[in-house]
Each structure stands twice: as C-alpha cells, then as structure tokens.
Coordinates of C-alpha atoms in Angstrom, one line a residue:
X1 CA -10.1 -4.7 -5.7
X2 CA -7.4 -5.8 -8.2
X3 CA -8.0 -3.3 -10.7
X4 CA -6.6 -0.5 -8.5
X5 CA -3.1 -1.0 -9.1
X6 CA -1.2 -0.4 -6.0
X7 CA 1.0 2.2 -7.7
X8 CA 2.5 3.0 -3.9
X9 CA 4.8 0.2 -2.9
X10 CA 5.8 2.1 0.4
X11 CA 8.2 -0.1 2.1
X12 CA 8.1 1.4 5.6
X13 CA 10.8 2.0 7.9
X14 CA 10.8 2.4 11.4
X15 CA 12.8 5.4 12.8
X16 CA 12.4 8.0 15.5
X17 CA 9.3 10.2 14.2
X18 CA 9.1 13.9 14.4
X19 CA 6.2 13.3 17.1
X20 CA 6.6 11.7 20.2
X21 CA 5.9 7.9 18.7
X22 CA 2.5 7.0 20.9
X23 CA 2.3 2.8 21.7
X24 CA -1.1 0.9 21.6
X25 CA -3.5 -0.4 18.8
X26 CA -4.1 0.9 15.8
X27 CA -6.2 -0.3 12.6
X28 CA -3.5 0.4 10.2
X29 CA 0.3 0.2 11.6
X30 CA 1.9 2.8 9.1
X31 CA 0.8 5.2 7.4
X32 CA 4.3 6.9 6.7
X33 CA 5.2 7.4 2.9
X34 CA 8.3 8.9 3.5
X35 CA 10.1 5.7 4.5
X36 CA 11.4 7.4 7.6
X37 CA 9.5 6.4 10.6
X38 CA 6.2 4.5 12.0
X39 CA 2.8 6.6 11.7
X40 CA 0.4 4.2 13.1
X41 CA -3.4 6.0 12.7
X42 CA -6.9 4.8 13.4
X43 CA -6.0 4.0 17.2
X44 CA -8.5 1.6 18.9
X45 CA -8.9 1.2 23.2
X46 CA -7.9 -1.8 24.2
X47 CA -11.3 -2.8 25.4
X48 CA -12.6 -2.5 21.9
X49 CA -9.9 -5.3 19.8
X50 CA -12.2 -7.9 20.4
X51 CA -14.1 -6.5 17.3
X52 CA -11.3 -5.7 15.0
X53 CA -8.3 -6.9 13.2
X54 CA -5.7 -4.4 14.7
X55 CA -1.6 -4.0 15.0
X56 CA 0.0 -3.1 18.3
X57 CA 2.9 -1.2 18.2
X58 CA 5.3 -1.1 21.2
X59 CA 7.8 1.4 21.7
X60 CA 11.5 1.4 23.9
X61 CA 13.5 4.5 24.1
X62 CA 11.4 6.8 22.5
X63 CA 12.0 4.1 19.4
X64 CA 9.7 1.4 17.8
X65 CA 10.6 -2.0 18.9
X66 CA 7.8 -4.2 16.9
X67 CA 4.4 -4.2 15.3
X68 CA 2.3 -7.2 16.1
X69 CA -1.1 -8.7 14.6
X70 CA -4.2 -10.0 16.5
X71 CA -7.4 -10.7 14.9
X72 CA -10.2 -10.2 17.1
X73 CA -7.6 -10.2 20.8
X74 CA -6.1 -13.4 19.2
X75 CA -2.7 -13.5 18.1
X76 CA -2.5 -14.1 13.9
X77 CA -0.1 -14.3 11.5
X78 CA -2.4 -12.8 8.9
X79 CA -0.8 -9.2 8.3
X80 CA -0.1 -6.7 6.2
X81 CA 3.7 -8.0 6.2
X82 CA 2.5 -11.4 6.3
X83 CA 4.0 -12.8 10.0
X84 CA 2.1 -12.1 13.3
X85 CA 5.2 -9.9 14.7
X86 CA 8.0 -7.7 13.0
X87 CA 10.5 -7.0 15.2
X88 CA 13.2 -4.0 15.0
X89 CA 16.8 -3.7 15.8
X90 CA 19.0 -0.9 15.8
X91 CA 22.6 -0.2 15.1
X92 CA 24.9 2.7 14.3
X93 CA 25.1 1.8 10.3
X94 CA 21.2 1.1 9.9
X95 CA 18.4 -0.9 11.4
X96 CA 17.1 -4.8 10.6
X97 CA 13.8 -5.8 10.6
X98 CA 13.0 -9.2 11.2
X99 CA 9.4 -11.6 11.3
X100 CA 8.2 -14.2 13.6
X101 CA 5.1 -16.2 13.9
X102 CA 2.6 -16.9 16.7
X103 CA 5.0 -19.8 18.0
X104 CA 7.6 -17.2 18.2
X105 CA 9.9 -18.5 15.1
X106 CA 11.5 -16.8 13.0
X107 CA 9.8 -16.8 9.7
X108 CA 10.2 -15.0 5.6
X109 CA 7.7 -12.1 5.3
X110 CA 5.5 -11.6 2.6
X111 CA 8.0 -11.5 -0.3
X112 CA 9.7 -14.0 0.8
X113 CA 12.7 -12.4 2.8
X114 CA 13.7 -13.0 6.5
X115 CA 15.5 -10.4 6.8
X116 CA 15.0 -6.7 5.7
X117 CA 18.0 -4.1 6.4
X118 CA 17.7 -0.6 6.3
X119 CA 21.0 1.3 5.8
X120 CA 22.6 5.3 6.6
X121 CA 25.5 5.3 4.4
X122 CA 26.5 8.1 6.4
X123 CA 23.1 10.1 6.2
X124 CA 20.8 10.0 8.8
X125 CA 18.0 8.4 7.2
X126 CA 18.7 5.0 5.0
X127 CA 19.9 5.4 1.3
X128 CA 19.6 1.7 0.7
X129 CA 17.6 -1.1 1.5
X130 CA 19.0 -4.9 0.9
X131 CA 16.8 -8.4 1.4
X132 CA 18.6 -11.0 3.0
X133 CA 18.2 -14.7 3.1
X134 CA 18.4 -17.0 6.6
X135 CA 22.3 -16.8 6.1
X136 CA 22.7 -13.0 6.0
X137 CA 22.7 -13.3 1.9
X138 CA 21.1 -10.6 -1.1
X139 CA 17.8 -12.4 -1.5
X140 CA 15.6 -11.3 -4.6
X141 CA 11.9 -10.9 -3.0
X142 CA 9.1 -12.2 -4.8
X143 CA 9.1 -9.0 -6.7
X144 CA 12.4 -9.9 -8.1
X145 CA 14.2 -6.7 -5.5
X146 CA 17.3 -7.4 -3.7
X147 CA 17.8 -4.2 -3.1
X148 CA 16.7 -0.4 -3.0
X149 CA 18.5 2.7 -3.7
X150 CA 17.1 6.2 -2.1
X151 CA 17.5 9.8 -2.3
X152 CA 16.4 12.0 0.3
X153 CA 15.3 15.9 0.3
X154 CA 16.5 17.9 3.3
X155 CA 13.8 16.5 5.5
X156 CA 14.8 12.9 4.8
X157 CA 12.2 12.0 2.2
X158 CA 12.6 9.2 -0.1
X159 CA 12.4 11.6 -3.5
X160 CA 14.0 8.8 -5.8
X161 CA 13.9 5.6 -6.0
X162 CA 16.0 2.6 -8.2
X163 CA 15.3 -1.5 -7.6
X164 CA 18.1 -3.9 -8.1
X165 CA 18.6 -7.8 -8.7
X166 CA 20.8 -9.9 -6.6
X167 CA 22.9 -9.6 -9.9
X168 CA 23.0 -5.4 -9.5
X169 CA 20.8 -5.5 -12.4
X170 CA 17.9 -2.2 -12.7
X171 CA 14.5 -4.1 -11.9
X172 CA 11.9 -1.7 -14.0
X173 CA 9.4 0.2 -12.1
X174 CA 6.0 -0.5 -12.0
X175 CA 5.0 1.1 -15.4
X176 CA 8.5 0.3 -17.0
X177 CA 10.2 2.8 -14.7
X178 CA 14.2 3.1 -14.5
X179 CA 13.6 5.2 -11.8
X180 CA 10.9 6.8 -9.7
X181 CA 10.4 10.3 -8.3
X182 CA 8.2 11.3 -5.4
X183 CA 7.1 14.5 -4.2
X184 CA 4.7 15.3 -0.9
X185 CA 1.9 17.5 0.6
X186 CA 2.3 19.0 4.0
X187 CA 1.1 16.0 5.9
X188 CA 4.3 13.8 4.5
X189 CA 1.6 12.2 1.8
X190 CA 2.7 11.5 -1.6
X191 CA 1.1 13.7 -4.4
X192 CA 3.1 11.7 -7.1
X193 CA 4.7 8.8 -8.7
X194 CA 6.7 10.1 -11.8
X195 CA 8.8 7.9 -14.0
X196 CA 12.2 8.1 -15.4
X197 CA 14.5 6.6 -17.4
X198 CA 17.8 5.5 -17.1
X199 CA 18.9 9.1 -18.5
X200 CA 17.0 10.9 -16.0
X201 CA 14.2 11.9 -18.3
X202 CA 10.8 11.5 -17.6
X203 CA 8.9 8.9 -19.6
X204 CA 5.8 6.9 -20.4
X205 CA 5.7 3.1 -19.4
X206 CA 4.0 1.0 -21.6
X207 CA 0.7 1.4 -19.5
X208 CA 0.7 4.8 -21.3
X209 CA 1.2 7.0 -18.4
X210 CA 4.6 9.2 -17.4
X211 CA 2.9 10.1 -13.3
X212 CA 0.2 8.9 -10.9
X213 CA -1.5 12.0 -8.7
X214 CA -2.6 10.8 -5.5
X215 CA -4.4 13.2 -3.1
X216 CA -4.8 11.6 1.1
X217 CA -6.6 12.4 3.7
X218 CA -5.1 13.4 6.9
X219 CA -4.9 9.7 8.2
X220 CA -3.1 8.8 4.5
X221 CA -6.1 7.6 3.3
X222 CA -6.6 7.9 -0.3
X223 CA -8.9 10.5 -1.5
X224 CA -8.2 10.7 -5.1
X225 CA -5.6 9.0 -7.9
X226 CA -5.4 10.1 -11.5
X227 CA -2.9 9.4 -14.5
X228 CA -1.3 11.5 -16.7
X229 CA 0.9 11.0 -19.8
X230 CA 4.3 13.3 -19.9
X231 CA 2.3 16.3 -21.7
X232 CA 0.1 16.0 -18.0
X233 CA -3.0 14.9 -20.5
X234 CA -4.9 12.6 -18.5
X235 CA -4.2 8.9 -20.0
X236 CA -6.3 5.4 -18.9
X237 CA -4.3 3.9 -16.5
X238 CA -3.1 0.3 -15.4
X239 CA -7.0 -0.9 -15.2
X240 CA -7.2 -0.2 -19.0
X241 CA -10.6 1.6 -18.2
X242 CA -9.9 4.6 -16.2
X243 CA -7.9 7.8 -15.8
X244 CA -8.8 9.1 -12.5
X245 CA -10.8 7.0 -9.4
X246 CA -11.9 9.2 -6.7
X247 CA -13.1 8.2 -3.2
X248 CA -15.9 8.6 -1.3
X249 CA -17.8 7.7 1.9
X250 CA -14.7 7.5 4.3
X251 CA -15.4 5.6 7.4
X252 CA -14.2 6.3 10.8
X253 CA -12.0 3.2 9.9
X254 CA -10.9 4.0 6.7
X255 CA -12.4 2.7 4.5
X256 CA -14.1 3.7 1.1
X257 CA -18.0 3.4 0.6
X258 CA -18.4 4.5 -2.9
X259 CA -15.5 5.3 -5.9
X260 CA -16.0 7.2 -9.2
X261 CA -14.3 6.5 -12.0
X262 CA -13.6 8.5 -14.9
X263 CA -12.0 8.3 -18.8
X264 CA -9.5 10.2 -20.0
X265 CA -12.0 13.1 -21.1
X266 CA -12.8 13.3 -17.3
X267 CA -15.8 12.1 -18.2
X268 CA -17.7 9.4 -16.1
X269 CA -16.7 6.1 -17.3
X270 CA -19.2 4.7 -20.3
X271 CA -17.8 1.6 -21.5
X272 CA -17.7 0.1 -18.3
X273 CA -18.7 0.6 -14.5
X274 CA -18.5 3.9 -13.3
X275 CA -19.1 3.7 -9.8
X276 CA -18.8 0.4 -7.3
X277 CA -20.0 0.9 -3.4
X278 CA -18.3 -1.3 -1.0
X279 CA -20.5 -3.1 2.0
X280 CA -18.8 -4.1 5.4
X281 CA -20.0 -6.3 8.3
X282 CA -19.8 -5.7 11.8
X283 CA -16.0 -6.7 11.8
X284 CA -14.4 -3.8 9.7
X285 CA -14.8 -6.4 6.8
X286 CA -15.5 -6.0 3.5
X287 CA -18.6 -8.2 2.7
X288 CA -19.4 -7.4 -0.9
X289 CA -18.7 -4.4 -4.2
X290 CA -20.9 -3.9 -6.5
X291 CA -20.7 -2.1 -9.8
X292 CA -23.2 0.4 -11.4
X293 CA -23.2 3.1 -14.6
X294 CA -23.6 6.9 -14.4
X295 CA -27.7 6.4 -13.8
X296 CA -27.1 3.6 -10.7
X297 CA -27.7 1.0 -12.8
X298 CA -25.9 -2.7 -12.4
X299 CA -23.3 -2.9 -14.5
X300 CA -19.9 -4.6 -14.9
X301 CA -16.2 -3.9 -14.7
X302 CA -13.9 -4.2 -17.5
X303 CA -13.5 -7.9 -16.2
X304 CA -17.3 -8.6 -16.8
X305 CA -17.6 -8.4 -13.0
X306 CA -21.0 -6.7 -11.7
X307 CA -20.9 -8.3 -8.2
X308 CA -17.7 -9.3 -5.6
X309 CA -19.0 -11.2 -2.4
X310 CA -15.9 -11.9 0.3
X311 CA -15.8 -15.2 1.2
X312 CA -14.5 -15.7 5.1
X313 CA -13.9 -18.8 7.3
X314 CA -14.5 -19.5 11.1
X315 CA -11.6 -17.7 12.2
X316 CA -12.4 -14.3 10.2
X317 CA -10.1 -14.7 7.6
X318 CA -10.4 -13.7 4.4
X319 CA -11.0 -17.1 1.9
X320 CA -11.2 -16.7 -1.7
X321 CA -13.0 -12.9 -3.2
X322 CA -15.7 -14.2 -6.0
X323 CA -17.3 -12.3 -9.0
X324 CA -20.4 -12.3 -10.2
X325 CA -21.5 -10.9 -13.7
X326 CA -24.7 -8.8 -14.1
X327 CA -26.6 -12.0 -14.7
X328 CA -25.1 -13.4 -11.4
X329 CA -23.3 -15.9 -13.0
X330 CA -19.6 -16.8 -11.2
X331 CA -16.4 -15.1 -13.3
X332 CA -13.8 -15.2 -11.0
X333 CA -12.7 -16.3 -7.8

C-alpha cells in the first residue's frame, strides 16, 4: 500500500548464518536485517508450490549458492529482486551477486545493476557495498546508490549506514539522512531507523521525524512502526496522516488482515481512515483493502482512496492496483 513508506531498505547479503542454512522453498527468501546472511522463513513442501509464489534457495558448502523464483511450480522472473535467479559467488575479499532470467541470461536487477558486490575490507562481514555495470564499472542504481558504507557491532550488524554517488558524493537518507543508525531485538530484527547528520548528530528530516520504531514478529514480520521527532514525541510520519500503524491478523503466510492507524496524540486517526483490512484469494494474493473510521465505517485515505481492488492477468501477476473513493468512483491506478 504506497502510503507505508518502506523506511527499511535492507539490502541482504548472503553469508554463512549462525544456524545451519536449511535449502527448499520458502514464501519470503530473507528475512535477515542484519545484512549478514540468508534467513529464508515461511517454508512451503514441495508438493504444495503449485499454489504459491515461492523462492527456492539452494545451498553448497554449508553456503548459499542462489535464490530462485517460480510462480505457481513455473519458473518467473517476477521477484522481489526483479530476475527469476540471483546467483552467489564467493571470494576471499567479498562476495558478488549476480541475476539471470528464465532463459538463463544474465540480466540488471531491480535497480538497474548487474552486478552487486559485497566487500570485507579486512573484517569478516562487508563494510562496503558497490553497484557495478556489465563492464565491472560504479553504476548509480535507480536510487541514485553506487555504493554503501557499513559499520558493524561485535556480532557483525550493520549499525550505520552512508550512501554514495558514482561521484563519492553523500546520497541523503530517506528522510534527509546523512547517515543512518540501527539498533536490534534479540531475534536480529531492527527496533530503529535513526537519522544523523553529517556531524554525527541526530536530526529531523524534513518529513518531521528524527527515528522510525519498528517491532517484528519472530518470522520478521512487522508488528508495529511508529515515528518520533528527536525529543521521542511521536510526529506524523511520511504518509502525512499518521504517527504509528500497528498490525493485526497475521496469517500463517505473513501477511496482515487489519492495520490501525494513529495521530500524533496516539489517538485513532480522525481526519482520515483509521483502519484498512486486507482480503486475499486462494493464491496468497492480495485481492482488495478497504478503508474504514474508528466506528467501521467506509472511509477514505488521505489520497481520497476508500477501496484498492488488485488487478491480475492469466499468469497471476500482479497488473495495475486501482482505487476507488467512498462513492466508488476510480482515483488511481
């Protein structure tokens, strides 16, 4: 839904994990936030991927060797990283990561990049990541990153991060951001997104807010995200509308039934929607959200959306998403 911002950009890295790294099917591929290794979750038997859209992860010497896409058993190039296979290699001074299509061709991923590296710098987890280009060049991604620069805690998580231009110049964080901090739970989950500047202190982007709380499930599913300005008041966020969005009704698949939202009182939003509940077919798909107010009435987002319906073609994939207002007349799609 595009006014959840998605404040965690986790660009995941395959390395050894701390448990035995399990091959087969899974829903989602990674569920890491560490940017240290492959936590695939939501496993599916191989009798059942006829009915979903699932990632198979294969594994060679104890180390992840590629994620692949099908849809339904058949081979797509419809992921999450927007190819059908990503393949890993391994060397002593980092590891690459490279994307083919269902022909078997080397193709750009999702931002545009053929090549992702992933490099130690001496440490044993990567301090830097670069984009390269089909001739081994810095290549800005469709995000305007060439490269990333980490720091690591003592368990090799990604505590700070700063993005870079193919000209070395600082890209700004999501909300403005020189720099972002991270911190986690026990489970290796993120519980925040602070921002910096370029003088290490912390700040306020011009969305209004300094740090995004998230809270996850044990699958890394959200549960909960809130914003807070540097004085930890809660702030509206991104959306414009809301401070904190909670989530309710997890499936057995991960996915939300019902959100919350509330203002920066911690009130139940009043200007606009309060709650939306999510409907999905029989394929794990998202067929429709609809919007209400604190009584379960219909009412509309701050986009004057009541209604989205998913629009899907023969083959299962997802179309165009269309919204409807309250008086079901088309707004966007």
């Amino acid at each position: 839904m595009k006014f959840v911002l998605p404040l965690l950009l986790f660009f995941f890295m395959p390395l050894v994990s701390a448990k035995p790294l399990t091959p087969g099917y899974f829903l989602k591929w990674d569920s890491d936030h560490t940017e240290r290794e492959i936590r695939p979750v939501y496993p599916i038997d191989e009798k059942e991927i006829a009915n979903f859209k699932v990632y198979k992860v294969a594994v060679e010497n104890a180390k992840p060797s590629s994620v692949c896409f099908y849809a339904f058993s058949k081979p797509s190039d419809k992921s999450s990283f927007g190819a059908h296979c990503m393949r890993f290699t391994y060397s002593d001074s980092g590891i690459t990561r490279s994307f083919f299509n269902v022909a078997g061709e080397q193709v750009v991923n999702h931002e545009g990049v053929h090549t992702v590296k992933y490099l130690f710098q001496g440490n044993k987890y990567p301090l830097l990541r670069r984009h390269l280009d089909v001739k081994g060049q810095l290549k800005e991604s469709s995000l305007g990153v060439a490269e990333y620069r980490f720091k690591r805690d003592s368990k090799g998580r990604r505590i700070s991060e700063i993005r870079f231009d193919g000209a070395g110049n600082v890209v700004p964080e999501h909300n403005g951001f020189y720099e972002a901090r991270f911190a986690f739970d026990n489970n290796d989950y993120a519980t925040y997104r602070k921002g910096f500047d370029k003088n290490g202190h912390i700040m306020e982007g011009p969305n209004g807010y300094a740090t995004a709380y998230f809270w996850f499930d044990e699958n890394g599913t959200f549960l909960k995200e809130e914003f807070r300005d540097t004085k930890e008041n809660l702030v509206l966020g991104p959306s414009g509308f809301f401070a904190k969005i909670v989530y309710g009704g997890i499936d057995d698949s991960g996915n939300w039934h019902k959100i919350s939202l509330y203002d920066e009182k911690d009130q139940l939003v009043s200007n606009y929607a309060a709650y939306a509940i999510a409907k999905y077919d029989r394929l794990n798909q998202r067929e429709s959200i609809t919007y209400y107010d604190a009584q379960m009435k219909v009412a509309q987002n701050n986009r004057g959306v009541a209604k989205y319906l998913y629009k899907y073609d023969s083959e299962h994939n997802l179309i165009k998403r269309e919204g409807y207002s309250a008086t079901n007349e088309l707004v966007t799609q």
